[in-house]
Amino acid sequence: MPSHETMRRVVQEHVDAENVHDRERVVATYAVRDPVFQDVPAGLRFTGVEEIIDNYRNLWDGFPGLVRRIDRWTIGDDACVIELTLTGTHDGDYRGIPPTGRKLALPIIAHFAFDEDGRIKQETAYYDTLTFMRQLGLSRPRS
């Protein structure tokens, strides 16, 4: 299993690469064999780097200035969990949702499992879909 220092370094590099939409750097943080990204609230699972990168491209197209800020770290013996805030403006098409021009500040929990080489073998994201929809103006609170 990778050390705590390795897990933290790899996840930080992963987030930094996502923030500048650097495909090659993102790919370099994932395991070589069958990495998985799971978006639990959306019910989506992507296997292999090409599917995972297509998912990121979709997100980057919908939110061109998207930034992730890590707010808290929890590192265990074989996994790392981060609490982060995803910020950006919905300026492009995202999964069939036309641009709303609305700002997003979405809290997310992301769990990372690693392979024996210290690369990400699975990333699992959890967030509140109602918060996401409300921030994009697609759902209104009851009065």
GROMACS .gro file of C-alpha atoms in nm:
model
  143
    1MET     CA    1   0.000   0.000   0.000
    2PRO     CA    2   0.119   0.353  -0.070
    3SER     CA    3   0.226   0.577   0.217
    4HIS     CA    4   0.007   0.860   0.348
    5GLU     CA    5   0.250   1.104   0.187
    6THR     CA    6   0.216   0.933  -0.152
    7MET     CA    7  -0.165   0.928  -0.137
    8ARG     CA    8  -0.174   1.297  -0.046
    9ARG     CA    9   0.074   1.388  -0.321
   10VAL     CA   10  -0.115   1.191  -0.589
   11VAL     CA   11  -0.456   1.333  -0.493
   12GLN     CA   12  -0.316   1.689  -0.480
   13GLU     CA   13  -0.159   1.640  -0.825
   14HIS     CA   14  -0.489   1.496  -0.950
   15VAL     CA   15  -0.688   1.797  -0.826
   16ASP     CA   16  -0.426   2.044  -0.954
   17ALA     CA   17  -0.438   1.880  -1.299
   18GLU     CA   18  -0.820   1.890  -1.300
   19ASN     CA   19  -0.811   2.260  -1.214
   20VAL     CA   20  -0.609   2.343  -1.526
   21HIS     CA   21  -0.795   2.085  -1.740
   22ASP     CA   22  -0.470   1.900  -1.814
   23ARG     CA   23  -0.574   1.565  -1.960
   24GLU     CA   24  -0.226   1.409  -1.956
   25ARG     CA   25  -0.160   1.500  -1.592
   26VAL     CA   26  -0.502   1.369  -1.486
   27VAL     CA   27  -0.442   1.041  -1.672
   28ALA     CA   28  -0.099   1.005  -1.505
   29THR     CA   29  -0.263   0.992  -1.160
   30TYR     CA   30  -0.486   0.697  -1.250
   31ALA     CA   31  -0.393   0.328  -1.237
   32VAL     CA   32  -0.283   0.174  -1.565
   33ARG     CA   33  -0.532  -0.115  -1.547
   34ASP     CA   34  -0.905  -0.044  -1.542
   35PRO     CA   35  -0.934   0.263  -1.319
   36VAL     CA   36  -1.288   0.360  -1.219
   37PHE     CA   37  -1.460   0.694  -1.157
   38GLN     CA   38  -1.802   0.667  -0.997
   39ASP     CA   39  -2.044   0.961  -0.970
   40VAL     CA   40  -2.281   0.813  -0.713
   41PRO     CA   41  -2.558   1.079  -0.714
   42ALA     CA   42  -2.580   1.077  -1.095
   43GLY     CA   43  -2.568   0.697  -1.106
   44LEU     CA   44  -2.273   0.704  -1.346
   45ARG     CA   45  -1.970   0.475  -1.355
   46PHE     CA   46  -1.677   0.523  -1.592
   47THR     CA   47  -1.417   0.247  -1.641
   48GLY     CA   48  -1.082   0.304  -1.809
   49VAL     CA   49  -0.899   0.630  -1.868
   50GLU     CA   50  -1.079   0.715  -2.193
   51GLU     CA   51  -1.425   0.696  -2.034
   52ILE     CA   52  -1.300   0.888  -1.730
   53ILE     CA   53  -1.143   1.162  -1.943
   54ASP     CA   54  -1.461   1.190  -2.154
   55ASN     CA   55  -1.646   1.254  -1.828
   56TYR     CA   56  -1.398   1.528  -1.733
   57ARG     CA   57  -1.425   1.682  -2.082
   58ASN     CA   58  -1.801   1.699  -2.041
   59LEU     CA   59  -1.759   1.874  -1.706
   60TRP     CA   60  -1.488   2.109  -1.837
   61ASP     CA   61  -1.707   2.198  -2.139
   62GLY     CA   62  -2.005   2.278  -1.917
   63PHE     CA   63  -1.801   2.470  -1.659
   64PRO     CA   64  -1.495   2.610  -1.843
   65GLY     CA   65  -1.351   2.790  -1.538
   66LEU     CA   66  -1.416   2.504  -1.298
   67VAL     CA   67  -1.195   2.494  -0.986
   68ARG     CA   68  -1.177   2.243  -0.702
   69ARG     CA   69  -1.063   2.361  -0.360
   70ILE     CA   70  -0.970   2.094  -0.107
   71ASP     CA   71  -1.118   2.189   0.230
   72ARG     CA   72  -1.028   1.883   0.439
   73TRP     CA   73  -0.821   1.566   0.417
   74THR     CA   74  -0.869   1.226   0.582
   75ILE     CA   75  -0.604   0.968   0.498
   76GLY     CA   76  -0.629   0.607   0.609
   77ASP     CA   77  -0.417   0.298   0.560
   78ASP     CA   78  -0.534   0.228   0.204
   79ALA     CA   79  -0.753   0.520   0.099
   80CYS     CA   80  -0.789   0.897   0.109
   81VAL     CA   81  -1.105   1.105   0.145
   82ILE     CA   82  -1.124   1.474   0.067
   83GLU     CA   83  -1.395   1.729   0.126
   84LEU     CA   84  -1.382   1.983  -0.151
   85THR     CA   85  -1.577   2.270  -0.299
   86LEU     CA   86  -1.634   2.274  -0.674
   87THR     CA   87  -1.676   2.629  -0.807
   88GLY     CA   88  -1.745   2.761  -1.154
   89THR     CA   89  -2.003   2.910  -1.386
   90HIS     CA   90  -2.231   2.698  -1.605
   91ASP     CA   91  -2.129   2.854  -1.938
   92GLY     CA   92  -2.151   2.549  -2.163
   93ASP     CA   93  -2.364   2.243  -2.230
   94TYR     CA   94  -2.337   1.988  -1.948
   95ARG     CA   95  -2.492   1.644  -1.998
   96GLY     CA   96  -2.766   1.791  -2.214
   97ILE     CA   97  -2.832   2.088  -1.982
   98PRO     CA   98  -2.790   2.410  -2.181
   99PRO     CA   99  -2.582   2.686  -2.018
  100THR     CA  100  -2.761   2.874  -1.741
  101GLY     CA  101  -2.486   3.126  -1.667
  102ARG     CA  102  -2.536   3.044  -1.298
  103LYS     CA  103  -2.252   3.011  -1.049
  104LEU     CA  104  -2.185   2.681  -0.876
  105ALA     CA  105  -2.028   2.627  -0.532
  106LEU     CA  106  -2.090   2.259  -0.470
  107PRO     CA  107  -1.959   2.069  -0.166
  108ILE     CA  108  -1.831   1.723  -0.263
  109ILE     CA  109  -1.687   1.425  -0.078
  110ALA     CA  110  -1.442   1.222  -0.288
  111HIS     CA  111  -1.302   0.884  -0.187
  112PHE     CA  112  -0.981   0.761  -0.352
  113ALA     CA  113  -0.857   0.401  -0.348
  114PHE     CA  114  -0.506   0.326  -0.472
  115ASP     CA  115  -0.319   0.048  -0.647
  116GLU     CA  116   0.012  -0.093  -0.526
  117ASP     CA  117   0.199   0.167  -0.735
  118GLY     CA  118   0.027   0.455  -0.554
  119ARG     CA  119  -0.198   0.551  -0.845
  120ILE     CA  120  -0.575   0.602  -0.821
  121LYS     CA  121  -0.762   0.280  -0.895
  122GLN     CA  122  -1.103   0.419  -0.799
  123GLU     CA  123  -1.244   0.765  -0.736
  124THR     CA  124  -1.595   0.785  -0.595
  125ALA     CA  125  -1.774   1.121  -0.567
  126TYR     CA  126  -2.072   1.207  -0.346
  127TYR     CA  127  -2.267   1.536  -0.348
  128ASP     CA  128  -2.620   1.662  -0.305
  129THR     CA  129  -2.799   1.672  -0.640
  130LEU     CA  130  -3.070   1.907  -0.510
  131THR     CA  131  -2.804   2.164  -0.417
  132PHE     CA  132  -2.652   2.122  -0.764
  133MET     CA  133  -2.990   2.168  -0.938
  134ARG     CA  134  -3.089   2.468  -0.724
  135GLN     CA  135  -2.760   2.644  -0.786
  136LEU     CA  136  -2.812   2.605  -1.161
  137GLY     CA  137  -3.167   2.738  -1.128
  138LEU     CA  138  -3.320   2.406  -1.233
  139SER     CA  139  -3.507   2.345  -0.907
  140ARG     CA  140  -3.674   2.589  -0.672
  141PRO     CA  141  -3.713   2.553  -0.296
  142ARG     CA  142  -4.067   2.517  -0.170
  143SER     CA  143  -4.208   2.830  -0.013
   0.00000   0.00000   0.00000
